[in-house]
């Protein structure tokens, strides 16, 4: 009945800490899915966002693509992908990547666009090549916003990766789906708690990375 | 019996009927979220100390997967539409509170002083000055909340056919008919796009003083809001 | 030398930013491009370092077409200063200044030393080296911008409205600093501004451009003030160009008189002797205390204020006239470097000096450029 007692029961059951269905292995699976999806989304979104942001061209196309991608329901995409491709990691990656590309892409584009044009002009005027202007002047200033896009994407992925369990893969969604079918709420709540904790850890990680890689001159403190 | 629009009879709805249910399940929670968020955001701005803890709680709530929410709620509300709508209302709330609070807070101090000097009371000032000026930010929040709500309704299919168009996705898997899944995905996407366009139109009506080509302006806050809603 | 040779910039939409402009920019001096917005002054500047490519015509740097030079090498050989400085907010002040030297392959240590040297040169405290741009005031940031442009010691400095975004007091300080640095370094500076006073104060040569990017007049500032080429230039110079022109005439030829100057402890009969209706009372060291109406009595506290004195030799006729106009007695007080009174001069005498200076300037006068403004600081 009480959510907290479910949480307590779930985590104090030593059976939940061992084996292929134990918390460590499910957590690891979840992190693996999430990292893979984030890496693919970043590999697509970052270069395209940086390039379009730097040149200022293609902003409309990006908005259209991002809005279209945002409108696609993750659950439906997953079912469709499984029906068309069959079971496996790929059909899970499709909805996660579709989910994560828009925030990465749009935020990166906007972040680079939003960089004060004066230093960029100054950089060109002192003879920097375009690639150097992008990576030495624009990116360091745009970094906080770019990171926030990646963070949004990462949080959505972590939360949505639970659907992998629906198509017989692992991850923390396993507890939620299994709990649903077994009417075992302890498992559902336990799984949900783990996902929430993972989200908060993700947040903390991004905060830490931000402290590490963003110049104090940009952070302004 | 395998056409694009041939809906299996066990869904108990026509295609149009599913759309109606989907919109109801997606939009009512957003409306509820908005109604709750308005006073909550006002409180957060009135009592600044309230804002960080509210943000903290909403962040944690937002991190809980929708499916888990649904399952836990079954005990109280059964396998009903309400079970789907309560978490969606919470998610909307989570996105909207910071959107409204930040939007209202971004109203220039001079404007507020001018309003106070003219004799506006707190509530009147909030409703007639701060909210209209914050309207673009509020609409941006509504766009995010609506898009995610429309997408998440589908997950309701997993708790006993409460996912409207999501049920069609589940049925596609059950009967191995990919065209039904494609239908569901496309229909959901079109719903999301149409609702988004309606909100953009609403913003133009509400804020005639803003430049009409507002796309560039609203794109950035959208992501910002998502970040703020989901990740603080 | 930079030669702008019949250069035209036409944009695809048909707007002509610069129209067949030709200018010879002398070495080791400040050439100012001035004009209203839309006159193509910034476009002209940006064509020199190829931030904008001309549609027609050439720009020669030491006889060579800049189009022939690789664009990065060309730009690295020219300092570039813009409005709001355009500092890199993610880099410290020292790193900002060291940008071009580092690009040119200087070692870290050498670049750092160079940055420190330049900070001193532009009047920035060494303690700011590790700060970030947001921690500096607008004026300080602009100094960093100048230092950054000077870092690799380029012979040419391009400055695009560098001081427009700071308040008047800071701007004056920056202008004086630029003149001082220029005295020491002797760069070839091309300076864009919309402020005619700034142009006249800084420029050795001033090019006045009009809308559509056409040259209205190219002349030294004194000549601009005395002989504006047409109504546009005259209008652009403003109503009081006659007064401002006085800045270019030295005040050392003024005939001073010491007759009405008396020390405070002078015998009473001197205070009543015949002559001017006012007496300038000084202290024991000869510094001015104030004016006393002839025949009046009482202590030094009843003296009339003497206003701001001028220094013959360093100050211009404009400063002397200003001093006389502001004085309650109509007399200007001249002092030496230590502030001791060297004499007084009446408005009438100054007026005669102005007339003869104008006559002499029919040829060319030896201008004491903008000196009056310097003393004011």
Short mmCIF file of N, CA and C in Angstrom, two decimals, chain A residues 1-3 6 59-60 63 67-68 70-77 79-80 82-84 87 102-104 106-107 109-110 113 145 148-149 151-152 155-156 158-159 162-163 166-167 173 176-177 179-181 183 185 188-189 191-192 195-197 199-200 203, chain B residues 59-60 62-69 71-72 74-76 79 91 143 147 150-152 154-155 157-159 166-167 169-170 172-173 176-182 184-186 188-190 192-193 196 215-216 219-220 222-224 226-228 230-232:
data_model
loop_
_atom_site.label_atom_id
_atom_site.label_comp_id
_atom_site.label_asym_id
_atom_site.label_seq_id
_atom_site.Cartn_x
_atom_site.Cartn_y
_atom_site.Cartn_z
N UNK A 1 0.83 -1.19 0.00
CA UNK A 1 0.00 0.00 0.00
C UNK A 1 0.87 1.25 0.00
N UNK A 2 1.75 1.32 0.95
CA UNK A 2 2.61 2.49 1.05
C UNK A 2 3.83 2.35 0.12
N UNK A 3 4.00 3.38 -0.69
CA UNK A 3 5.08 3.34 -1.68
C UNK A 3 6.44 3.15 -1.02
N UNK A 6 7.12 -0.34 -0.07
CA UNK A 6 7.50 -1.12 -1.26
C UNK A 6 8.98 -0.95 -1.56
N UNK A 59 18.58 26.53 -40.44
CA UNK A 59 17.84 26.62 -39.18
C UNK A 59 16.40 26.16 -39.34
N UNK A 60 15.77 26.54 -40.44
CA UNK A 60 14.38 26.14 -40.65
C UNK A 60 14.26 24.64 -40.82
N UNK A 63 14.44 22.98 -37.51
CA UNK A 63 13.20 23.12 -36.74
C UNK A 63 12.16 22.13 -37.22
N UNK A 67 10.85 19.16 -34.87
CA UNK A 67 9.44 19.11 -34.49
C UNK A 67 8.79 17.82 -34.92
N UNK A 68 9.14 17.36 -36.12
CA UNK A 68 8.58 16.11 -36.60
C UNK A 68 9.01 14.95 -35.70
N UNK A 70 9.95 15.09 -32.64
CA UNK A 70 9.33 15.22 -31.33
C UNK A 70 7.90 14.69 -31.32
N UNK A 71 7.24 14.81 -32.45
CA UNK A 71 5.84 14.41 -32.51
C UNK A 71 5.67 12.90 -32.55
N UNK A 72 6.76 12.17 -32.86
CA UNK A 72 6.63 10.71 -32.98
C UNK A 72 6.60 10.08 -31.59
N UNK A 73 5.60 9.23 -31.31
CA UNK A 73 5.52 8.60 -29.99
C UNK A 73 6.55 7.47 -29.86
N UNK A 74 7.31 7.48 -28.78
CA UNK A 74 8.39 6.50 -28.58
C UNK A 74 7.84 5.07 -28.57
N UNK A 75 6.75 4.89 -27.83
CA UNK A 75 6.19 3.55 -27.70
C UNK A 75 5.75 3.00 -29.06
N UNK A 76 5.10 3.83 -29.84
CA UNK A 76 4.66 3.41 -31.17
C UNK A 76 5.83 3.08 -32.07
N UNK A 77 6.87 3.91 -32.00
CA UNK A 77 8.05 3.66 -32.82
C UNK A 77 8.68 2.32 -32.46
N UNK A 79 7.20 -0.36 -31.16
CA UNK A 79 6.37 -1.46 -31.68
C UNK A 79 6.56 -1.62 -33.18
N UNK A 80 6.54 -0.47 -33.85
CA UNK A 80 6.71 -0.50 -35.30
C UNK A 80 8.06 -1.09 -35.69
N UNK A 82 9.97 -3.10 -33.98
CA UNK A 82 10.04 -4.54 -33.69
C UNK A 82 9.30 -5.33 -34.78
N UNK A 83 8.13 -4.81 -35.17
CA UNK A 83 7.35 -5.51 -36.19
C UNK A 83 8.10 -5.55 -37.51
N UNK A 84 8.84 -4.49 -37.81
CA UNK A 84 9.51 -4.43 -39.11
C UNK A 84 10.88 -5.10 -39.08
N UNK A 87 13.07 -8.60 -33.05
CA UNK A 87 13.58 -8.24 -31.73
C UNK A 87 15.07 -7.98 -31.77
N UNK A 102 16.35 15.54 -31.26
CA UNK A 102 15.87 16.93 -31.29
C UNK A 102 16.46 17.84 -30.21
N UNK A 103 16.46 17.45 -28.92
CA UNK A 103 17.06 18.39 -27.96
C UNK A 103 18.53 18.65 -28.23
N UNK A 104 19.29 17.61 -28.60
CA UNK A 104 20.71 17.82 -28.86
C UNK A 104 20.89 18.75 -30.06
N UNK A 106 18.70 20.83 -31.74
CA UNK A 106 18.15 22.19 -31.67
C UNK A 106 18.94 23.03 -30.68
N UNK A 107 19.26 22.45 -29.52
CA UNK A 107 19.98 23.24 -28.52
C UNK A 107 21.37 23.60 -29.01
N UNK A 109 22.36 23.92 -32.11
CA UNK A 109 22.18 24.96 -33.14
C UNK A 109 21.94 26.33 -32.49
N UNK A 110 20.97 26.36 -31.58
CA UNK A 110 20.63 27.64 -30.94
C UNK A 110 21.80 28.17 -30.12
N UNK A 113 24.28 29.70 -32.43
CA UNK A 113 23.70 30.91 -33.00
C UNK A 113 23.73 32.05 -31.99
N UNK A 145 25.02 25.65 -22.84
CA UNK A 145 23.75 25.36 -23.49
C UNK A 145 23.81 24.01 -24.21
N UNK A 148 23.36 21.43 -21.76
CA UNK A 148 21.99 21.32 -21.27
C UNK A 148 21.13 20.53 -22.25
N UNK A 149 21.42 20.66 -23.55
CA UNK A 149 20.71 19.87 -24.55
C UNK A 149 21.02 18.39 -24.38
N UNK A 151 21.98 17.00 -21.69
CA UNK A 151 21.42 16.57 -20.42
C UNK A 151 19.93 16.25 -20.56
N UNK A 152 19.21 17.12 -21.24
CA UNK A 152 17.80 16.86 -21.50
C UNK A 152 17.64 15.52 -22.22
N UNK A 155 18.37 12.56 -19.89
CA UNK A 155 17.30 12.29 -18.92
C UNK A 155 16.12 11.61 -19.61
N UNK A 156 15.79 12.07 -20.80
CA UNK A 156 14.67 11.45 -21.50
C UNK A 156 15.00 10.01 -21.87
N UNK A 158 17.15 7.98 -20.28
CA UNK A 158 17.17 7.14 -19.07
C UNK A 158 15.75 6.75 -18.68
N UNK A 159 14.84 7.73 -18.75
CA UNK A 159 13.47 7.44 -18.35
C UNK A 159 12.77 6.54 -19.37
N UNK A 162 13.24 2.36 -20.30
CA UNK A 162 12.46 1.30 -19.65
C UNK A 162 11.64 0.50 -20.66
N UNK A 163 11.30 1.11 -21.79
CA UNK A 163 10.46 0.40 -22.76
C UNK A 163 11.21 -0.75 -23.42
N UNK A 166 9.84 -4.04 -22.72
CA UNK A 166 8.60 -4.43 -23.39
C UNK A 166 8.90 -5.35 -24.57
N UNK A 167 10.07 -5.18 -25.17
CA UNK A 167 10.43 -6.07 -26.28
C UNK A 167 11.52 -7.05 -25.84
N UNK A 173 13.67 -1.35 -16.84
CA UNK A 173 12.28 -1.51 -17.23
C UNK A 173 11.78 -2.93 -16.97
N UNK A 176 9.74 -3.12 -13.96
CA UNK A 176 8.44 -2.47 -14.08
C UNK A 176 7.48 -3.34 -14.89
N UNK A 177 7.96 -3.84 -16.05
CA UNK A 177 7.11 -4.67 -16.91
C UNK A 177 6.78 -5.99 -16.21
N UNK A 179 6.88 -6.61 -13.05
CA UNK A 179 6.04 -6.30 -11.90
C UNK A 179 4.60 -6.09 -12.33
N UNK A 180 4.44 -5.47 -13.49
CA UNK A 180 3.09 -5.22 -14.00
C UNK A 180 2.37 -6.54 -14.27
N UNK A 181 3.04 -7.44 -14.97
CA UNK A 181 2.38 -8.69 -15.32
C UNK A 181 2.23 -9.61 -14.11
N UNK A 183 1.75 -8.54 -11.15
CA UNK A 183 1.04 -7.79 -10.11
C UNK A 183 1.92 -7.63 -8.87
N UNK A 185 3.83 -5.04 -7.13
CA UNK A 185 4.07 -3.59 -7.09
C UNK A 185 5.39 -3.23 -6.47
N UNK A 188 7.66 -3.00 -9.28
CA UNK A 188 7.40 -1.81 -10.09
C UNK A 188 7.99 -0.56 -9.41
N UNK A 189 7.67 -0.41 -8.14
CA UNK A 189 8.14 0.76 -7.41
C UNK A 189 9.66 0.74 -7.30
N UNK A 191 11.78 -0.64 -9.38
CA UNK A 191 12.33 -0.29 -10.69
C UNK A 191 12.23 1.21 -10.95
N UNK A 192 11.05 1.76 -10.64
CA UNK A 192 10.85 3.20 -10.86
C UNK A 192 11.82 4.01 -10.02
N UNK A 195 15.19 3.99 -11.61
CA UNK A 195 15.25 4.88 -12.77
C UNK A 195 15.37 6.33 -12.30
N UNK A 196 14.58 6.69 -11.29
CA UNK A 196 14.63 8.07 -10.79
C UNK A 196 16.01 8.38 -10.23
N UNK A 197 16.57 7.43 -9.48
CA UNK A 197 17.90 7.65 -8.92
C UNK A 197 18.94 7.80 -10.03
N UNK A 199 18.40 8.93 -12.96
CA UNK A 199 18.20 10.26 -13.55
C UNK A 199 18.92 11.32 -12.73
N UNK A 200 18.77 11.20 -11.41
CA UNK A 200 19.41 12.20 -10.55
C UNK A 200 20.93 12.10 -10.64
N UNK A 203 21.92 13.81 -13.74
CA UNK A 203 21.92 15.25 -13.49
C UNK A 203 23.20 15.69 -12.82
N UNK B 59 11.38 17.72 -10.18
CA UNK B 59 12.43 17.05 -10.92
C UNK B 59 12.41 15.55 -10.65
N UNK B 60 12.27 15.19 -9.38
CA UNK B 60 12.24 13.77 -9.03
C UNK B 60 11.02 13.10 -9.66
N UNK B 62 9.48 13.96 -12.30
CA UNK B 62 9.64 13.87 -13.75
C UNK B 62 10.55 12.71 -14.13
N UNK B 63 11.43 12.33 -13.19
CA UNK B 63 12.38 11.27 -13.49
C UNK B 63 11.75 9.89 -13.38
N UNK B 64 10.55 9.80 -12.79
CA UNK B 64 9.89 8.50 -12.66
C UNK B 64 9.24 8.13 -13.99
N UNK B 65 9.54 6.95 -14.53
CA UNK B 65 8.97 6.56 -15.81
C UNK B 65 7.44 6.49 -15.73
N UNK B 66 6.79 6.89 -16.82
CA UNK B 66 5.33 6.96 -16.81
C UNK B 66 4.70 5.60 -16.50
N UNK B 67 5.27 4.56 -17.07
CA UNK B 67 4.69 3.23 -16.88
C UNK B 67 4.62 2.87 -15.40
N UNK B 68 5.70 3.19 -14.67
CA UNK B 68 5.73 2.88 -13.25
C UNK B 68 4.63 3.63 -12.52
N UNK B 69 4.44 4.87 -12.90
CA UNK B 69 3.36 5.67 -12.34
C UNK B 69 2.01 4.99 -12.55
N UNK B 71 1.26 1.91 -13.20
CA UNK B 71 1.09 0.64 -12.50
C UNK B 71 0.76 0.88 -11.03
N UNK B 72 1.50 1.82 -10.43
CA UNK B 72 1.26 2.06 -9.01
C UNK B 72 -0.14 2.63 -8.78
N UNK B 74 -2.82 1.97 -10.40
CA UNK B 74 -3.90 1.01 -10.66
C UNK B 74 -4.61 0.64 -9.36
N UNK B 75 -3.84 0.55 -8.27
CA UNK B 75 -4.41 0.17 -6.99
C UNK B 75 -5.49 1.15 -6.54
N UNK B 76 -5.31 2.40 -6.84
CA UNK B 76 -6.28 3.41 -6.39
C UNK B 76 -7.38 3.66 -7.42
N UNK B 79 -7.98 0.20 -13.69
CA UNK B 79 -7.48 0.29 -15.07
C UNK B 79 -8.38 1.24 -15.86
N UNK B 91 3.24 15.43 -14.95
CA UNK B 91 4.33 15.81 -15.86
C UNK B 91 4.11 17.22 -16.40
N UNK B 143 3.54 23.90 -25.05
CA UNK B 143 3.90 23.12 -26.25
C UNK B 143 4.67 21.87 -25.85
N UNK B 147 3.12 18.09 -26.29
CA UNK B 147 3.80 17.11 -27.13
C UNK B 147 4.11 15.84 -26.34
N UNK B 150 0.84 13.85 -25.45
CA UNK B 150 0.27 13.10 -26.57
C UNK B 150 1.07 11.83 -26.84
N UNK B 151 2.40 11.95 -26.68
CA UNK B 151 3.24 10.78 -26.91
C UNK B 151 3.05 9.74 -25.81
N UNK B 152 2.92 10.21 -24.56
CA UNK B 152 2.92 9.28 -23.43
C UNK B 152 1.59 8.54 -23.25
N UNK B 154 0.06 6.81 -25.20
CA UNK B 154 0.19 5.49 -25.82
C UNK B 154 0.64 4.43 -24.83
N UNK B 155 1.51 4.83 -23.89
CA UNK B 155 2.05 3.86 -22.94
C UNK B 155 0.93 3.25 -22.11
N UNK B 157 -1.49 1.82 -23.02
CA UNK B 157 -1.90 0.54 -23.60
C UNK B 157 -1.42 -0.63 -22.74
N UNK B 158 -0.32 -0.43 -22.04
CA UNK B 158 0.27 -1.52 -21.28
C UNK B 158 -0.51 -1.84 -20.00
N UNK B 159 -1.37 -0.93 -19.55
CA UNK B 159 -2.11 -1.22 -18.32
C UNK B 159 -3.56 -1.54 -18.65
N UNK B 166 -2.38 4.17 -28.58
CA UNK B 166 -1.40 3.20 -28.12
C UNK B 166 -1.96 1.79 -28.18
N UNK B 167 -3.27 1.67 -27.93
CA UNK B 167 -3.90 0.35 -28.02
C UNK B 167 -3.75 -0.22 -29.42
N UNK B 169 -1.26 0.33 -31.34
CA UNK B 169 0.12 -0.16 -31.44
C UNK B 169 0.20 -1.57 -30.85
N UNK B 170 -0.39 -1.71 -29.67
CA UNK B 170 -0.37 -3.03 -29.03
C UNK B 170 -1.08 -4.07 -29.91
N UNK B 172 -1.36 -3.98 -33.07
CA UNK B 172 -0.51 -4.26 -34.22
C UNK B 172 0.45 -5.38 -33.90
N UNK B 173 0.95 -5.37 -32.67
CA UNK B 173 1.89 -6.41 -32.28
C UNK B 173 1.17 -7.74 -32.09
N UNK B 176 0.24 -8.96 -35.39
CA UNK B 176 1.36 -8.85 -36.33
C UNK B 176 0.97 -8.06 -37.59
N UNK B 177 0.45 -6.86 -37.37
CA UNK B 177 0.06 -6.02 -38.51
C UNK B 177 0.80 -4.69 -38.42
N UNK B 178 1.99 -4.61 -39.00
CA UNK B 178 2.80 -3.38 -38.91
C UNK B 178 2.05 -2.15 -39.39
N UNK B 179 1.14 -2.31 -40.36
CA UNK B 179 0.47 -1.12 -40.89
C UNK B 179 -0.37 -0.43 -39.82
N UNK B 180 -0.86 -1.23 -38.85
CA UNK B 180 -1.61 -0.60 -37.76
C UNK B 180 -0.68 0.24 -36.88
N UNK B 181 0.52 -0.28 -36.63
CA UNK B 181 1.50 0.48 -35.84
C UNK B 181 1.87 1.76 -36.57
N UNK B 182 2.08 1.63 -37.88
CA UNK B 182 2.41 2.81 -38.68
C UNK B 182 1.27 3.82 -38.61
N UNK B 184 -0.88 4.17 -36.19
CA UNK B 184 -0.90 4.77 -34.85
C UNK B 184 0.20 5.82 -34.70
N UNK B 185 1.40 5.47 -35.17
CA UNK B 185 2.52 6.40 -35.03
C UNK B 185 2.24 7.68 -35.82
N UNK B 186 1.81 7.52 -37.06
CA UNK B 186 1.57 8.69 -37.90
C UNK B 186 0.43 9.55 -37.35
N UNK B 188 -0.63 9.75 -34.28
CA UNK B 188 -0.17 10.44 -33.07
C UNK B 188 0.69 11.64 -33.45
N UNK B 189 1.59 11.42 -34.42
CA UNK B 189 2.48 12.50 -34.83
C UNK B 189 1.67 13.67 -35.39
N UNK B 190 0.68 13.35 -36.21
CA UNK B 190 -0.14 14.42 -36.80
C UNK B 190 -0.89 15.17 -35.69
N UNK B 192 0.07 15.57 -32.65
CA UNK B 192 1.04 16.41 -31.96
C UNK B 192 1.33 17.67 -32.77
N UNK B 193 1.51 17.50 -34.06
CA UNK B 193 1.84 18.65 -34.91
C UNK B 193 0.67 19.64 -34.94
N UNK B 196 0.40 21.46 -31.69
CA UNK B 196 1.50 22.42 -31.59
C UNK B 196 1.18 23.66 -32.41
N UNK B 215 9.30 31.81 -34.73
CA UNK B 215 9.86 30.48 -34.65
C UNK B 215 11.20 30.46 -33.93
N UNK B 216 12.08 31.39 -34.37
CA UNK B 216 13.43 31.39 -33.80
C UNK B 216 13.41 31.66 -32.30
N UNK B 219 11.97 28.47 -30.31
CA UNK B 219 12.70 27.20 -30.35
C UNK B 219 13.65 27.07 -29.16
N UNK B 220 14.36 28.16 -28.86
CA UNK B 220 15.34 28.06 -27.77
C UNK B 220 14.69 27.87 -26.40
N UNK B 222 12.02 26.54 -25.73
CA UNK B 222 11.44 25.20 -25.62
C UNK B 222 12.42 24.24 -25.00
N UNK B 223 13.62 24.23 -25.55
CA UNK B 223 14.61 23.30 -25.02
C UNK B 223 14.98 23.70 -23.60
N UNK B 224 15.11 25.01 -23.42
CA UNK B 224 15.46 25.50 -22.10
C UNK B 224 14.45 25.03 -21.06
N UNK B 226 12.36 22.50 -21.27
CA UNK B 226 12.45 21.06 -21.06
C UNK B 226 13.55 20.78 -20.06
N UNK B 227 14.67 21.46 -20.30
CA UNK B 227 15.81 21.26 -19.41
C UNK B 227 15.45 21.66 -18.00
N UNK B 228 14.78 22.80 -17.91
CA UNK B 228 14.45 23.29 -16.59
C UNK B 228 13.43 22.38 -15.92
N UNK B 230 12.86 19.23 -16.55
CA UNK B 230 13.29 17.88 -16.30
C UNK B 230 14.53 17.83 -15.44
N UNK B 231 15.30 18.85 -15.47
CA UNK B 231 16.66 18.67 -15.01
C UNK B 231 17.16 19.81 -14.16
N UNK B 232 16.66 19.91 -12.96
CA UNK B 232 17.30 20.90 -12.10
C UNK B 232 17.69 20.30 -10.79
#
